[in-house]
Every structure is written in structure tokens, then in C-alpha cells.
XYZ file of C-alpha atoms in Angstrom:
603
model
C 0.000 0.000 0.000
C 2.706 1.921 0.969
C 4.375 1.717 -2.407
C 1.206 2.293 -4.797
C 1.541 5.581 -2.883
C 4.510 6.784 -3.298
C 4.463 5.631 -7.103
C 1.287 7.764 -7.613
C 2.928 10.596 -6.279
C 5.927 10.533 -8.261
C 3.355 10.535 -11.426
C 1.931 13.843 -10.162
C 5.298 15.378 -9.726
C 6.564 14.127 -13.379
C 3.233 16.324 -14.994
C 3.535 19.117 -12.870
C 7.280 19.515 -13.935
C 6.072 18.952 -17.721
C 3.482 21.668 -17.647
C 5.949 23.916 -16.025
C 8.483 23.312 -18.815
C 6.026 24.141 -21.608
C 4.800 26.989 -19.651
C 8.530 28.164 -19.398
C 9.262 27.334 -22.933
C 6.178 28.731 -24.100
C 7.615 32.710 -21.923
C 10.680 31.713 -23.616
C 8.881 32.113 -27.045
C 6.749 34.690 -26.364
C 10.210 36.816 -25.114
C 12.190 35.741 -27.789
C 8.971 37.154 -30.323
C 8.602 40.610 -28.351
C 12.444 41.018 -28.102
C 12.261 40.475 -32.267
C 9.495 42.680 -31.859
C 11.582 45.481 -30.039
C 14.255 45.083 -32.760
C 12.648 45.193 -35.644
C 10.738 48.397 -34.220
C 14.447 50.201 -33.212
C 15.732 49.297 -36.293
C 12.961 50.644 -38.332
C 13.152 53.769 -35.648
C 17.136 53.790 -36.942
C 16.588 53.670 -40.366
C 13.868 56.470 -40.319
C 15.936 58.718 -38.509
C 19.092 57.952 -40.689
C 16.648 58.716 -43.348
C 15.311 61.985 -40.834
C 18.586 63.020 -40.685
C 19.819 62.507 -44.829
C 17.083 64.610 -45.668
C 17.819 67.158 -42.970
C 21.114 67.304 -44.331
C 19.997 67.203 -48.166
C 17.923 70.760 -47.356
C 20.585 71.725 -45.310
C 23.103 71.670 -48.640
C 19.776 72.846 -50.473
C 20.358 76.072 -48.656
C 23.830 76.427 -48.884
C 23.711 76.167 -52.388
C 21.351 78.882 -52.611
C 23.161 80.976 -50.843
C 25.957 80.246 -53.119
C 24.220 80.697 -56.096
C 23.158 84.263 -54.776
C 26.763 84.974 -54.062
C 27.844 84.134 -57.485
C 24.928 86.442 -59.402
C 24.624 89.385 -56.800
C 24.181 91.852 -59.318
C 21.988 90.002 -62.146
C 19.738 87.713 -59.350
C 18.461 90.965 -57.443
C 17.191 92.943 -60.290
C 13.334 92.826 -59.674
C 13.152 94.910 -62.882
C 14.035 91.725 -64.743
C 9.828 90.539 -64.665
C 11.162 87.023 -66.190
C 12.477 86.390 -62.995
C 10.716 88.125 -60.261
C 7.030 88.555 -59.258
C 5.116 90.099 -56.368
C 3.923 87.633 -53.820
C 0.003 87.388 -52.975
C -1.787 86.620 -50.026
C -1.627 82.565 -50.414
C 0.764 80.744 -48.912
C 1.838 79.202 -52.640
C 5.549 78.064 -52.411
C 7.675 79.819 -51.423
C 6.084 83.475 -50.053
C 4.472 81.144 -47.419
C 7.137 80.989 -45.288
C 7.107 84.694 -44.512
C 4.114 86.099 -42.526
C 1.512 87.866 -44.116
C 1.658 90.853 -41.813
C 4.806 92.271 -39.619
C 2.915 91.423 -36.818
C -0.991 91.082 -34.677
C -1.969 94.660 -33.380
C -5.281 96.469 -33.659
C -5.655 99.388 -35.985
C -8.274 101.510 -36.861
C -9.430 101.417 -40.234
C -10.597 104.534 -42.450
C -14.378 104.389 -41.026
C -12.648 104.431 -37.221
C -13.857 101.145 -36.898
C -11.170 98.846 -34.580
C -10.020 95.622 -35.928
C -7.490 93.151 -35.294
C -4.625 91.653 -37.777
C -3.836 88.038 -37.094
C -1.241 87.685 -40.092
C -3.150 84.954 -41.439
C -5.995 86.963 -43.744
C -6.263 90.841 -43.545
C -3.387 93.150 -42.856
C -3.603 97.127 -42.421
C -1.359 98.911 -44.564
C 1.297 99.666 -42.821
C 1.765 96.776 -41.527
C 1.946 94.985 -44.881
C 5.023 92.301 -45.168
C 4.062 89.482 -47.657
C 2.236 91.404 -50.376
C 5.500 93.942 -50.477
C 7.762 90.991 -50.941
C 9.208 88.999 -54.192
C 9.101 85.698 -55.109
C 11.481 83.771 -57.452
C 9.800 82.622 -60.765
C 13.206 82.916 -63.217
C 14.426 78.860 -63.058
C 14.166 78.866 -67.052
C 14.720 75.934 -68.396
C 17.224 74.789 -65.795
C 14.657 72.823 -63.740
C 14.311 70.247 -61.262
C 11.998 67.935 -60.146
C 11.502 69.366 -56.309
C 9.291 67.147 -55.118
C 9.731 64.525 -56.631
C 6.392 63.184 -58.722
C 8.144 62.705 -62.451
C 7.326 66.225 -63.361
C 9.217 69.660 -63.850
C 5.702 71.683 -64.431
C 4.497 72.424 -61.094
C 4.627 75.179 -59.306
C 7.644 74.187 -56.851
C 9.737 73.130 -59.789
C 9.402 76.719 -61.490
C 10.060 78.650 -58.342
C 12.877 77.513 -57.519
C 17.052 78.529 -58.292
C 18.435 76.826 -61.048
C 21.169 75.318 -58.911
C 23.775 73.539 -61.301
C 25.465 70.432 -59.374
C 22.885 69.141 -57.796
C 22.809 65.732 -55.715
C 20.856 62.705 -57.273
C 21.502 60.237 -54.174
C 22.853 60.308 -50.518
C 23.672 57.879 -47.719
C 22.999 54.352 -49.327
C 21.946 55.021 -52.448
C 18.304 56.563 -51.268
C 17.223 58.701 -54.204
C 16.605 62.642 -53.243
C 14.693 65.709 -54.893
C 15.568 69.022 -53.581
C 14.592 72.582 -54.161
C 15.308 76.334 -53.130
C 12.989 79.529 -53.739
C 13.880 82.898 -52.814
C 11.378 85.625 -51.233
C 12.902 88.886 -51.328
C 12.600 92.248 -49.263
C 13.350 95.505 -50.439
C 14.090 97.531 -47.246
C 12.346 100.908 -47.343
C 14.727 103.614 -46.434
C 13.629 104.837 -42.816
C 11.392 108.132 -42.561
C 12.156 108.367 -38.718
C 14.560 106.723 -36.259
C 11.672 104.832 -34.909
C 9.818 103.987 -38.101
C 10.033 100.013 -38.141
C 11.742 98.212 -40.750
C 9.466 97.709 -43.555
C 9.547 96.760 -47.377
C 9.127 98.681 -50.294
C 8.037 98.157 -53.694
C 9.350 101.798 -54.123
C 12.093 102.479 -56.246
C 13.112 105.927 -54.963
C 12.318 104.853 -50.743
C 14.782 101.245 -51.584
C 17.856 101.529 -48.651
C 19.722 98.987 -50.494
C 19.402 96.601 -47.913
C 17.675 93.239 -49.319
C 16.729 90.446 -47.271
C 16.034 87.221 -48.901
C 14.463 84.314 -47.132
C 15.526 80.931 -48.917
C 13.112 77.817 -48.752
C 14.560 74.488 -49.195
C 12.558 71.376 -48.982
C 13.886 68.315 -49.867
C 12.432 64.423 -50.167
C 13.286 61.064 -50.149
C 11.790 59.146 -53.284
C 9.320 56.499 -52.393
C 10.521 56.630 -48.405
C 8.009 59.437 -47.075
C 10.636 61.018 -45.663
C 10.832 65.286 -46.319
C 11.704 68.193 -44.701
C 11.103 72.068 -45.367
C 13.777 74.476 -44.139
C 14.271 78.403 -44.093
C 16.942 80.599 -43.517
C 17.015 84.498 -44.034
C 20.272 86.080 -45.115
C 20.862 89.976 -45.805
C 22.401 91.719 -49.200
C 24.166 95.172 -47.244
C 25.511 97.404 -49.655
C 29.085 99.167 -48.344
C 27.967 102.156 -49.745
C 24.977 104.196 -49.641
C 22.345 105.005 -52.682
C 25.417 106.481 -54.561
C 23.255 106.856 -57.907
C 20.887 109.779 -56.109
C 23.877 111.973 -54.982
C 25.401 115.066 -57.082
C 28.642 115.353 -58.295
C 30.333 117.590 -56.009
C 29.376 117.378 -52.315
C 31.846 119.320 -49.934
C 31.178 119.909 -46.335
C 33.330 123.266 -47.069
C 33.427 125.922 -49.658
C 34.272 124.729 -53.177
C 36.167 127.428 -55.338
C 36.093 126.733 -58.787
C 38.647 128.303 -61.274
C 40.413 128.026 -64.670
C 37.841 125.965 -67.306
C 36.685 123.588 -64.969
C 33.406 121.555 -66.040
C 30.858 119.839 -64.209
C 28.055 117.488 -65.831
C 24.855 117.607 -63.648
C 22.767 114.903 -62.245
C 19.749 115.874 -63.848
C 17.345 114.501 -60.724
C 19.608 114.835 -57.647
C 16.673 117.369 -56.603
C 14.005 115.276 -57.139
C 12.646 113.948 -60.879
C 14.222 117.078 -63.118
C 15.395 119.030 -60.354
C 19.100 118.943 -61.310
C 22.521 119.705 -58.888
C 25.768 119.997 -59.885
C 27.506 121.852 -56.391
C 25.856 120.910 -52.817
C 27.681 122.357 -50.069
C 26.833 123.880 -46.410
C 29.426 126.801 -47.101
C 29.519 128.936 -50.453
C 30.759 128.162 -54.495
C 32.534 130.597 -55.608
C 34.270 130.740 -58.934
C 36.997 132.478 -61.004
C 37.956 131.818 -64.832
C 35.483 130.063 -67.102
C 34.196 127.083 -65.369
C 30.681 125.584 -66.334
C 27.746 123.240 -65.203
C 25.429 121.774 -67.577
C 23.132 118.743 -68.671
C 25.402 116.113 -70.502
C 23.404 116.141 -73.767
C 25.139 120.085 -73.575
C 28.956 118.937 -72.989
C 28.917 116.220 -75.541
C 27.750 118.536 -78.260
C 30.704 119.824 -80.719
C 32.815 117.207 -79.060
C 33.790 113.656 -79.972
C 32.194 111.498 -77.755
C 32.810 107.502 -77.536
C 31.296 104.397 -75.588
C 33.484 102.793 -73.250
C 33.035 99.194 -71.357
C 30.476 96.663 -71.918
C 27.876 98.991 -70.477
C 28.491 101.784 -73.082
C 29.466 104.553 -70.621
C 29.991 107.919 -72.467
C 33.048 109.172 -72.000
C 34.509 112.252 -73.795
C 37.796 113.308 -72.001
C 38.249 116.748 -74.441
C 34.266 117.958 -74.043
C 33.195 121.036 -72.448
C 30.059 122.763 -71.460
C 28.674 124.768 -74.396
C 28.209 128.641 -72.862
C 24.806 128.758 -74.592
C 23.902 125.417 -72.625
C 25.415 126.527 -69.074
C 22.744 125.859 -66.221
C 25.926 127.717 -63.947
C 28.711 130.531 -65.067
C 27.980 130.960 -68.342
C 30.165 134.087 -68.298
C 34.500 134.750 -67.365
C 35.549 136.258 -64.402
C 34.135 136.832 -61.245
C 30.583 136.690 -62.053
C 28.879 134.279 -59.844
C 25.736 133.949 -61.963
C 24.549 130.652 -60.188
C 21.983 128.667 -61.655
C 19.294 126.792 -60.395
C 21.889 123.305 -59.907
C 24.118 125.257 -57.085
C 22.818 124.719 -53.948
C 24.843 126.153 -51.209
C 24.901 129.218 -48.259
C 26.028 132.072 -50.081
C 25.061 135.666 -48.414
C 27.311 137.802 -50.604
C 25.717 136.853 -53.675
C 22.530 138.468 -53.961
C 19.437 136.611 -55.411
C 18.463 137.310 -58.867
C 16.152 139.252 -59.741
C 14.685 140.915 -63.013
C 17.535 143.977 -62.494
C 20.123 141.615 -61.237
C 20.935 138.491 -63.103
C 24.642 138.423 -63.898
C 25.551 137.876 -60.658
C 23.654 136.407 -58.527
C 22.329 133.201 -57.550
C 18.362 131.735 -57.610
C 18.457 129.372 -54.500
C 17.610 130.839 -51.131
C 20.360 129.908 -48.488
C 19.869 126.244 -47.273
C 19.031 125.958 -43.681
C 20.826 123.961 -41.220
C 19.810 120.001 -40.910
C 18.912 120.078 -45.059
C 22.831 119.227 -45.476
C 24.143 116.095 -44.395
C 25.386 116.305 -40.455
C 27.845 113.343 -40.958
C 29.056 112.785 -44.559
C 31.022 109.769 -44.125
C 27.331 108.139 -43.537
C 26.011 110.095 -45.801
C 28.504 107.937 -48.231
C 28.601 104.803 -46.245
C 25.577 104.441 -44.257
C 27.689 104.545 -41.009
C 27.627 106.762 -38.656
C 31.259 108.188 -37.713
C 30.711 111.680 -36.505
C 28.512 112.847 -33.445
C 27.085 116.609 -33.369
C 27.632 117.477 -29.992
C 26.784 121.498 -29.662
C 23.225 121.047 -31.593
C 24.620 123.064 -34.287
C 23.415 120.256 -37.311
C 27.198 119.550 -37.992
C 28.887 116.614 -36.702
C 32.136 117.838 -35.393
C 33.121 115.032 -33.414
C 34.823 112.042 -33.786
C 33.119 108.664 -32.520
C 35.563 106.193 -31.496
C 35.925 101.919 -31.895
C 38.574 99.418 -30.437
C 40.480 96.736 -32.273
C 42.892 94.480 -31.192
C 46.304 93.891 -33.295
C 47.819 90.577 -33.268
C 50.349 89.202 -33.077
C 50.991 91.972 -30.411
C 47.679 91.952 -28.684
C 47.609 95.346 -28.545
C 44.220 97.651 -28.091
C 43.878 100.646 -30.456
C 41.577 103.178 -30.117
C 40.244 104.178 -33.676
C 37.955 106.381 -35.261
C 34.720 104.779 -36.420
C 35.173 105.886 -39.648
C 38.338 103.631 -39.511
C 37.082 100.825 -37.960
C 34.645 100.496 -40.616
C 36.915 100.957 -43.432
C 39.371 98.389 -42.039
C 36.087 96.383 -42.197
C 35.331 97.078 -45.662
C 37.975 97.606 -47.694
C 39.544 95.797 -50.810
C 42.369 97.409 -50.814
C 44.316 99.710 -48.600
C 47.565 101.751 -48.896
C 48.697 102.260 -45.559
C 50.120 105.415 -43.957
C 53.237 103.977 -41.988
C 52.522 106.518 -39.332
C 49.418 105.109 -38.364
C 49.966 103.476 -34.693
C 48.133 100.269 -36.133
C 50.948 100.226 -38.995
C 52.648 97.143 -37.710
C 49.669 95.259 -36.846
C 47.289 96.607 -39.738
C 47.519 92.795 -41.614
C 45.902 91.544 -38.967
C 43.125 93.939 -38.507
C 41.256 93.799 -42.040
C 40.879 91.231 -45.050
C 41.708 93.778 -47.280
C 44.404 93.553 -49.998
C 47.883 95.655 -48.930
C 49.228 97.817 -51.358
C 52.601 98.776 -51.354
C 52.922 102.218 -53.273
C 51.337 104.832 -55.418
C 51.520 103.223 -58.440
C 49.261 99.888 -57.225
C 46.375 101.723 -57.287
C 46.137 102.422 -60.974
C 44.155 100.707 -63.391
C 46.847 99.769 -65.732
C 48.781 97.570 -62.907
C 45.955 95.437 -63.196
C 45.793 95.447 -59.454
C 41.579 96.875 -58.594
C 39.429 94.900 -59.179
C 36.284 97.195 -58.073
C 35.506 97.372 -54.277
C 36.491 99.914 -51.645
C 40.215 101.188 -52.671
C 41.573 103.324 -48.963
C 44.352 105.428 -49.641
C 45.855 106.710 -46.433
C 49.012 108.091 -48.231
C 46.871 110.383 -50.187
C 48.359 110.039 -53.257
C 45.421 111.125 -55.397
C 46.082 109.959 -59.681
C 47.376 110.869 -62.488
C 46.076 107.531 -64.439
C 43.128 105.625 -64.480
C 41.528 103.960 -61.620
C 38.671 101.854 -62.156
C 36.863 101.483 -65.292
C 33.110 101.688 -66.452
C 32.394 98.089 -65.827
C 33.841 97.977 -62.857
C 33.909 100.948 -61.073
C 35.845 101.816 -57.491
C 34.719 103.769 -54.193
C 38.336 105.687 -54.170
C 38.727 107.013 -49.798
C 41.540 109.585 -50.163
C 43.313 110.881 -46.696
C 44.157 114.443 -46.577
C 44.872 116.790 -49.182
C 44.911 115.530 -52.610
C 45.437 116.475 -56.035
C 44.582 114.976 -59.410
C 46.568 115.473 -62.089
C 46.573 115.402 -65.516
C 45.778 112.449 -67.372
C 43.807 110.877 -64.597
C 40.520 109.284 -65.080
C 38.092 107.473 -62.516
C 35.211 105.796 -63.059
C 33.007 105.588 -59.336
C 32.818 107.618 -56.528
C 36.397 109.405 -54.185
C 35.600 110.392 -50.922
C 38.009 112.544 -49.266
C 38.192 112.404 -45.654
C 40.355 114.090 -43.194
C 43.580 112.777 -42.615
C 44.396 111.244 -38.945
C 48.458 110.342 -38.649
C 52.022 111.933 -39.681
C 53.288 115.663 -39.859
C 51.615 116.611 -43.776
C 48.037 115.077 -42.801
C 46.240 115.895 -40.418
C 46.823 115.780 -36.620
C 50.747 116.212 -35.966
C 50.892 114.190 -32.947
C 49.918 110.626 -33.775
C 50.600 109.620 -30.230
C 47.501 112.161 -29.880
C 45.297 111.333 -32.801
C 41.676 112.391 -31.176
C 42.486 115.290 -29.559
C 42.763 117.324 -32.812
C 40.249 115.113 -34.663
C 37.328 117.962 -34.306
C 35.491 118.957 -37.298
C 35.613 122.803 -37.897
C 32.013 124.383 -38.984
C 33.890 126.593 -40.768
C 36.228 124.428 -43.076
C 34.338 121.339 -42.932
C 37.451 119.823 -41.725
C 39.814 119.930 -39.078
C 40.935 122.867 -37.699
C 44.636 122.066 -38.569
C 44.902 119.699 -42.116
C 41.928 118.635 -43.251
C 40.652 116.988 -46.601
C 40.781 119.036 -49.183
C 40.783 118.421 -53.145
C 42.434 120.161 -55.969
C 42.338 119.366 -59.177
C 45.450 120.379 -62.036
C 45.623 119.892 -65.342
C 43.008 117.781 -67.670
C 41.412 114.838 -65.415
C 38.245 113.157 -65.641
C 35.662 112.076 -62.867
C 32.812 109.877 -64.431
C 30.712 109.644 -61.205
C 30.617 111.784 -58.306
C 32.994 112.897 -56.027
C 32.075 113.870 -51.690
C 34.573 116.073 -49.982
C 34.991 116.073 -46.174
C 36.165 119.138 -46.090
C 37.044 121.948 -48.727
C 37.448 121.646 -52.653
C 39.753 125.244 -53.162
C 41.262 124.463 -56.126
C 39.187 122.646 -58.813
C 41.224 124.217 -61.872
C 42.084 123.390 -65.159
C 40.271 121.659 -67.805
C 39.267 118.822 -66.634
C 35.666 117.663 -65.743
C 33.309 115.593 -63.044
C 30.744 113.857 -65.214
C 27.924 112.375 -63.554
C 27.532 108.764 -64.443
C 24.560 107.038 -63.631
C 25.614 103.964 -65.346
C 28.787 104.267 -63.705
C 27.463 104.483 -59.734
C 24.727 101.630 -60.845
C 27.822 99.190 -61.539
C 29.488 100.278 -58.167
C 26.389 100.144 -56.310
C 25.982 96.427 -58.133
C 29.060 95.020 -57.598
C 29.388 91.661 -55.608
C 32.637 93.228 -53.614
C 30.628 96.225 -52.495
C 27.614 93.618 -51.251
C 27.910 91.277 -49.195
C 25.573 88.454 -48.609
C 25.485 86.886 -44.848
C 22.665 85.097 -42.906
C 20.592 86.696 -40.388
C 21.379 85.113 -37.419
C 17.995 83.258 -35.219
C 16.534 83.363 -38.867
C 16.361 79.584 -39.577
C 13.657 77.265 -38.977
C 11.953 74.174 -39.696
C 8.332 74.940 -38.613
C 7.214 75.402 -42.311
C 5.923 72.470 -44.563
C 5.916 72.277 -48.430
């Protein structure tokens, strides 16, 4: 009995440990399935975010490419002009204005009836506020297109809105097959009315800063994968010089004395459309000799006038102002008899009238503030020079810092410095500067080594900002009509015969050594105080004289005093000549706006 039992038992225990291997086995399985489970999910999570991240990095080359490609055709890619390649947006969100907000931002206005309304950005914007509809969108691919997104066809929208990038990638990572795209919105910044008037954009010809911001819209897919992305970055075209087609072609902070046959070509809407000025100044013209102003139509006649560059300048070196077609001086000697393109303070010459009209001038006095305060940003768009007695004249200097290496050492500079060292192409430096030995190390520019490097013949200029702190003024070419120069002379200069230049000189006072400017350059502030009466600095300021026959196709601002513009030679305004310099890629550099990308947008 005992042992039927036991053997009973031991059946029992033999099941129960069968059931609990099949039990275990059966876990086993069931872990063995959801750990095959868990792996194929993470590696399905890997490969979509290797494919996350190759299309990420597809629109991330996408806009770096169009960036590029802007780089590469500053001049040609920004003309809105060009209606094959631009269009205004409209209130949609079509590719690619979408990406920038219909309106600057939500406020409430008050419409003409006085009734109060709100502007979310998304359907109705006042005026003012206005950001999208003011904007440009990219439409000039051509027949260079690609197939952005993807579907087999190059006649959609996305495909003919976007840059015809050469070089572009067919595959990535593993051999995944991508589609990319980039369109361009661009904004014409509005020249400011007020210091607090936001920043706005213009449709505007005459109110355009020449500031453009372009927002670039890359999307970019992986064929037949799902996977896409839509990315947008904002970078900024900032000109180094300011509107220099509007300006006249003599601009002196001081008196400008005009004597021997000197000639002067007007810009015929400096004043505003057919409102032409020759002389601006805050002092007085005065004039000995023959000189003459007039429209060019009235220099070229009776001469032998030619085309020059690929732009067909006209040039016509031996030309002078016909008497009968003098808007200024028609007569010799002392005879003011000022015409309606001199605008300047003048209270010894008395106004004409129907008794007195050989000489006398037509313009009442200008009043203080209608002349530039600061005219280094009245060229640059920088702000150098700080009017400290209320007087409208900016007398003093505003200082910067920079730091010289190898020596580490701190230099105080002028503003006006700092931003040329910034700037510049090309400088010729004054070895009595106190930067001197570290100046290589304080801009990008290209160091010239003498006089001669900065004309045109030694093939050296290639357009841009050309600084010459040695003053050496020319007596050859510099620049040429397709590709102009910004020419910053120190001190006093003279151009002598046989020099030409095509683009703009600025001369600017002088800061270091014994002949310009401040004598002290251990000192080189404490001088640096612009005199109301010069224009300049009280001891050696700028000042321009010209000798002999030289030629000016442009415009020319003076710091300071012009007191001996003699002999034949001429300043022609050009406004072929200042649209190349305001065009060219060296003047204009192109730069993302930084905290401008994002990836919240979908196309």
C-alpha cells in the first residue's frame, strides 16, 4: 500500500514539472517574439531617422547652395526689374512666399471708417503693416529645372520657383534617391522716414535703402521613403555704400572754389525727378575763370564722344560745357551767376532778380539740418561723426577698439576707420598710423605697397572699396566703367593730368604723420574735431584740388574743402557708372541673419 503511494505521487510530480516546462518554454517564445518585436521596431526607428537626418542634411546643402548661387549672381539675381524672374507675392501661402508672414505682426488698428479691428497675419493686414504682399518671389528657373518634389514632373509650381542650382545631388547615404529645391522671397528695405519707423519693405524704387533680405526655402524628399523636410533661412544683401546713384557730383562739407575751365556734368534729378545739382555744399561756391555746369546732352555737343566698357558709358575726355547750354557761369571772371543746380549758403551773392541776373544766384540759403550732419554716412551708411553742440554739424569724432595681433595690442580708432578696415579691398597704408605694424591683422583687405598699385593699368583693382591713407590722389586711371571703385583719399589731394576714374572718391580728413592731419599721432583724437567753418579739421583737413586735364565719371564727396578745382578737366555724372558700383558683388555682401532659420514650415 505503501508503495502504490509513493508511485502515484511521483506521477503527479513528473506532470507538474512537464506543464511547467512548456509553460517556461512557451515565456521563452513569447520573449524571444517581443524582443524580435523590439528590434525590428528600433531598427525601423534607426533607419527612419538615418533617413530623418539625410534629408535634414539634403535641405541643409539645399540652402547652402542657394546661398551660393546668390553669391555668385549678386548683381543680375536681385534685379526685380528683370519681370522674367521676379514677381510680387500674394496673399496665399503658394511656395515659397508662405514661409514669410503675411503681416509684420498682430496689433489692432483703426481702419478709415474708425472702426477697430485686429490683424492676425493669417488673412487681412492694415497697410502699414503689410510684409508678404510687399515681398518677391522667385519665378526665373528657365529651363534649368528640377523635379523638387519629386512626382516625375518639372511643371508644377515648386519646380518653377525655384534657383536653377547647377550640381545638384541625385543620391545620398545608401543610395536613397533625393529631390531638392530652393525659392527665394525677397525684401526691399524701405529707407527709414524716422529713427523709430520700423523696418518695412518697399516696392518703391526711390524709398529702396539697399538693404535686401532674402528668405531661402529648401525642402527636400526622399523618393518612395516618405521622408521630407522644409527648411528656411534668411540672409541679408548690405551694400558698403549708400544710394550712390541719387547723390550730385560735387558734395563738400566746405566751400568749393572753382577756377580756370573747370566743367561739371549735372545729375539731372539729384533734386528730385528734373530738379538737377551739380555743387551741394553747407558753405559757399565761388568761382573764377570760365568754369561751367550743364546737362550732358550740352557737354557732348561739338565734341567727340565715344562708348566705353560693356555697359556703353559715355566718356569724352576733351568735351566742355557749351556757354549757350550753361545751367551755372555761363560768363569769365568773377561773375557768380549761379543757376538753379548750385545749392549752397552764399550771403554775398545776392538773389536774382529781373535787375540783377549776372551775378547772382536763384536758391535761397539752405538751412541747417537740409545738409548732411555726418558725410562719411552720408557715403557709407555709417555713422562716424557725433554733433555734440546742436549746431546740425557733426564735429566730433566717434571712437571703436580693435585688437592687433600678433601683439595683442588695443587701439583706439575712429569709427570711420574701424569700418573701413572692415570694408575695404584694398588699402595703402600710412606707416605713421599706430596700427601700422599690426594693420595685416586687422582687415581682409588687400595691402598695397605704393602709389603706383592703385592704378588701373597695374591690373591690381578689381572694383571694391580702394583706402588710400598716403593720399596720393592719380594721375592715371583707376577703375573702369564696368567695374567701377569707391576711391577714400586721406588728406589733401590732387589729381593730375591724365587721370581718369570711373566711381565715386571720398576725401576724408587725414588722422596720422606731420603733412596730414593731426601732428601728434601719439595724440590722434584730440585734434580730430570737425571745424564748422572748413568742414574739416581745424589744422589739415581733406581738401581736393584738381590740375591739369582729369576726368571724374561719377561723383565725387569732400569732407572738407574743394579750393582748387582748376584746369580743364571735368566731373561727369555717371549714372551707369554708380549703378555698376552700387551692383558690384565686392561692395555687397551676402550673410545670414542670425535666429533666422527654422523648420516649422511644410511644403
Amino acid at each position: 500500500m505503501y508503495r502504490t503511494d509513493r508511485g502515484i505521487r511521483q506521477g503527479k510530480q513528473a506532470g507538474t514539472t512537464l506543464v511547467v516546462a512548456l509553460v517556461l518554454i512557451l515565456l521563452a517564445t513569447l520573449l524571444g517574439l517581443f524582443a524580435l518585436s523590439v528590434g525590428l521596431s528600433g531598427q525601423r526607428a534607426s533607419a527612419n531617422d538615418v533617413k530623418a537626418r539625410l534629408v535634414q542634411q539634403t535641405a541643409e546643402a539645399a540652402l547652402a547652395q542657394g546661398i551660393e548661387y546668390i553669391s555668385q549672381n549678386n548683381s543680375t539675381f536681385l534685379d526685380t526689374t528683370v519681370l522674367t524672374n521676379w514677381e510680387l507675392c500674394d496673399a496665399t501661402d503658394a511656395y515659397p512666399c508662405g514661409a514669410v508672414p503675411l503681416c509684420a505682426s498682430a496689433v489692432s488698428y483703426s481702419d478709415s471708417g474708425g472702426v477697430t479691428r485686429s490683424s492676425d497675419g493669417s488673412t487681412t493686414c492694415y497697410t502699414a503693416l503689410a510684409r508678404r504682399a510687399n515681398m518677391y518671389r522667385f519665378i526665373g528657373g528657365g529651363t534649368t529645372l528640377h523635379d523638387v518634389n519629386g512626382d516625375g514632373h518639372l511643371d508644377d509650381i515648386m519646380d518653377q520657383r525655384s534657383l536653377p542650382l547647377a550640381g545638384q545631388l541625385n543620391s545620398v547615404g545608401n543610395g536613397y534617391t533625393v529631390n531638392y529645391g530652393v525659392g527665394a522671397v525677397m525684401c526691399k528695405i524701405k529707407t527709414p522716414s524716422s529713427s523709430t519707423e520700423p523696418t518695412q519693405c518697399t516696392t518703391d524704387s526711390s524709398q529702396i535703402s539697399g538693404t535686401y533680405a532674402i528668405t531661402l526655402v529648401a525642402t527636400a524628399n526622399i523618393g518612395g521613403e516618405g521622408a521630407k523636410t522644409t527648411l528656411t533661412t534668411t540672409i541679408g544683401r548690405s551694400s558698403s555704400i549708400y544710394s550712390p546713384v541719387n547723390k550730385p557730383p560735387v558734395v563738400a562739407s566746405g566751400t568749393i572754389t572753382t577756377n580756370g575751365n573747370f566743367q561739371v556734368v549735372t545729375n539731372p534729378n539729384a533734386g528730385g525727378n528734373g530738379v538737377p545739382v551739380s555743387m551741394w555744399t553747407r558753405l559757399a561756391v565761388d568761382k573764377t575763370g570760365t568754369p561751367n555746369t550743364c546737362y550732358l546732352d550740352g557737354m557732348i555737343h561739338g565734341g567727340s564722344p565715344q562708348y566705353e566698357g560693356t555697359t556703353k558709358v559715355i566718356t569724352c575726355d576733351g568735351c566742355n560745357c557749351s556757354s549757350t547750354e550753361s545751367l551755372s557761369f555761363p560768363s569769365s571772371g568773377n561773375k557768380a551767376q549761379q543757376g538753379i543746380d548750385i545749392v549752397d549758403v552764399d550771403p554775398t551773392t545776392p538773389q536774382c532778380t529781373t535787375s540783377v541776373s549776372t551775378d547772382c544766384k536763384p536758391n535761397l540759403d539752405i538751412q541747417p539740418g537740409e545738409f548732411p550732419c555726418d558725410l562719411f554716412q552720408y557715403v557709407f551708411g555709417d555713422q562716424a561723426w557725433l554733433d555734440v553742440d546742436g549746431d546740425k554739424f557733426c564735429e566730433s569724432r566717434l571712437t571703436a577698439y580693435s585688437t592687433g595681433s600678433p601683439s595683442g595690442t588695443k587701439y583706439t580708432i575712429g569709427e570711420d576707420e574701424n569700418y573701413l578696415l572692415a570694408r575695404a579691398n584694398y588699402i595703402l597704408p600710412n606707416t605713421s598710423a599706430p596700427y601700422y605694424a599690426d594693420l595685416a591683422s586687422m582687415t581682409s583687405a588687400t595691402i598695397l605697397s605704393s602709389c603706383n598699385d592703385l592704378l588701373d593699368s597695374a591690373g591690381k583693382i578689381a572694383g571694391g572699396i580702394v583706402w588710400d591713407q598716403q593720399g596720393c590722389g592719380f594721375k592715371d586711371q583707376i577703375g573702369n566703367p564696368d567695374v567701377p571703385v569707391v576711391l577714400v583719399e586721406d588728406g589733401k589731394i590732387s589729381i593730375n593730368a591724365g587721370g581718369r576714374l570711373f566711381g565715386l572718391l571720398f576725401v576724408r580728413p587725414a588722422l596720422y604723420g606731420a603733412t596730414h592731419g593731426p601732428d601728434d599721432p601719439t595724440q590722434p583724437y584730440d585734434a580730430n574735431i570737425l571745424s564748422p567753418t572748413t568742414g574739416a579739421t581745424a589744422s589739415s583737413g581733406a581738401n581736393l584740388s584738381n590740375n591739369g586735364h582729369a576726368n571724374i565719371y561719377g561723383s565725387v564727396v569732400i569732407q572738407g574743402t574743394a579750393d582748387k578745382i582748376n584746369g580743364t578737366g571735368a566731373i561727369i555724372y555717371s549714372a551707369t557708372v554708380l549703378t555698376n558700383l552700387g551692383n558690384e558683388a565686392n561692395l555687397n555682401k551676402i550673410s545670414p541673419v542670425p535666429g533666422s532659420w527654422t523648420d516649422r514650415y511644410a511644403y
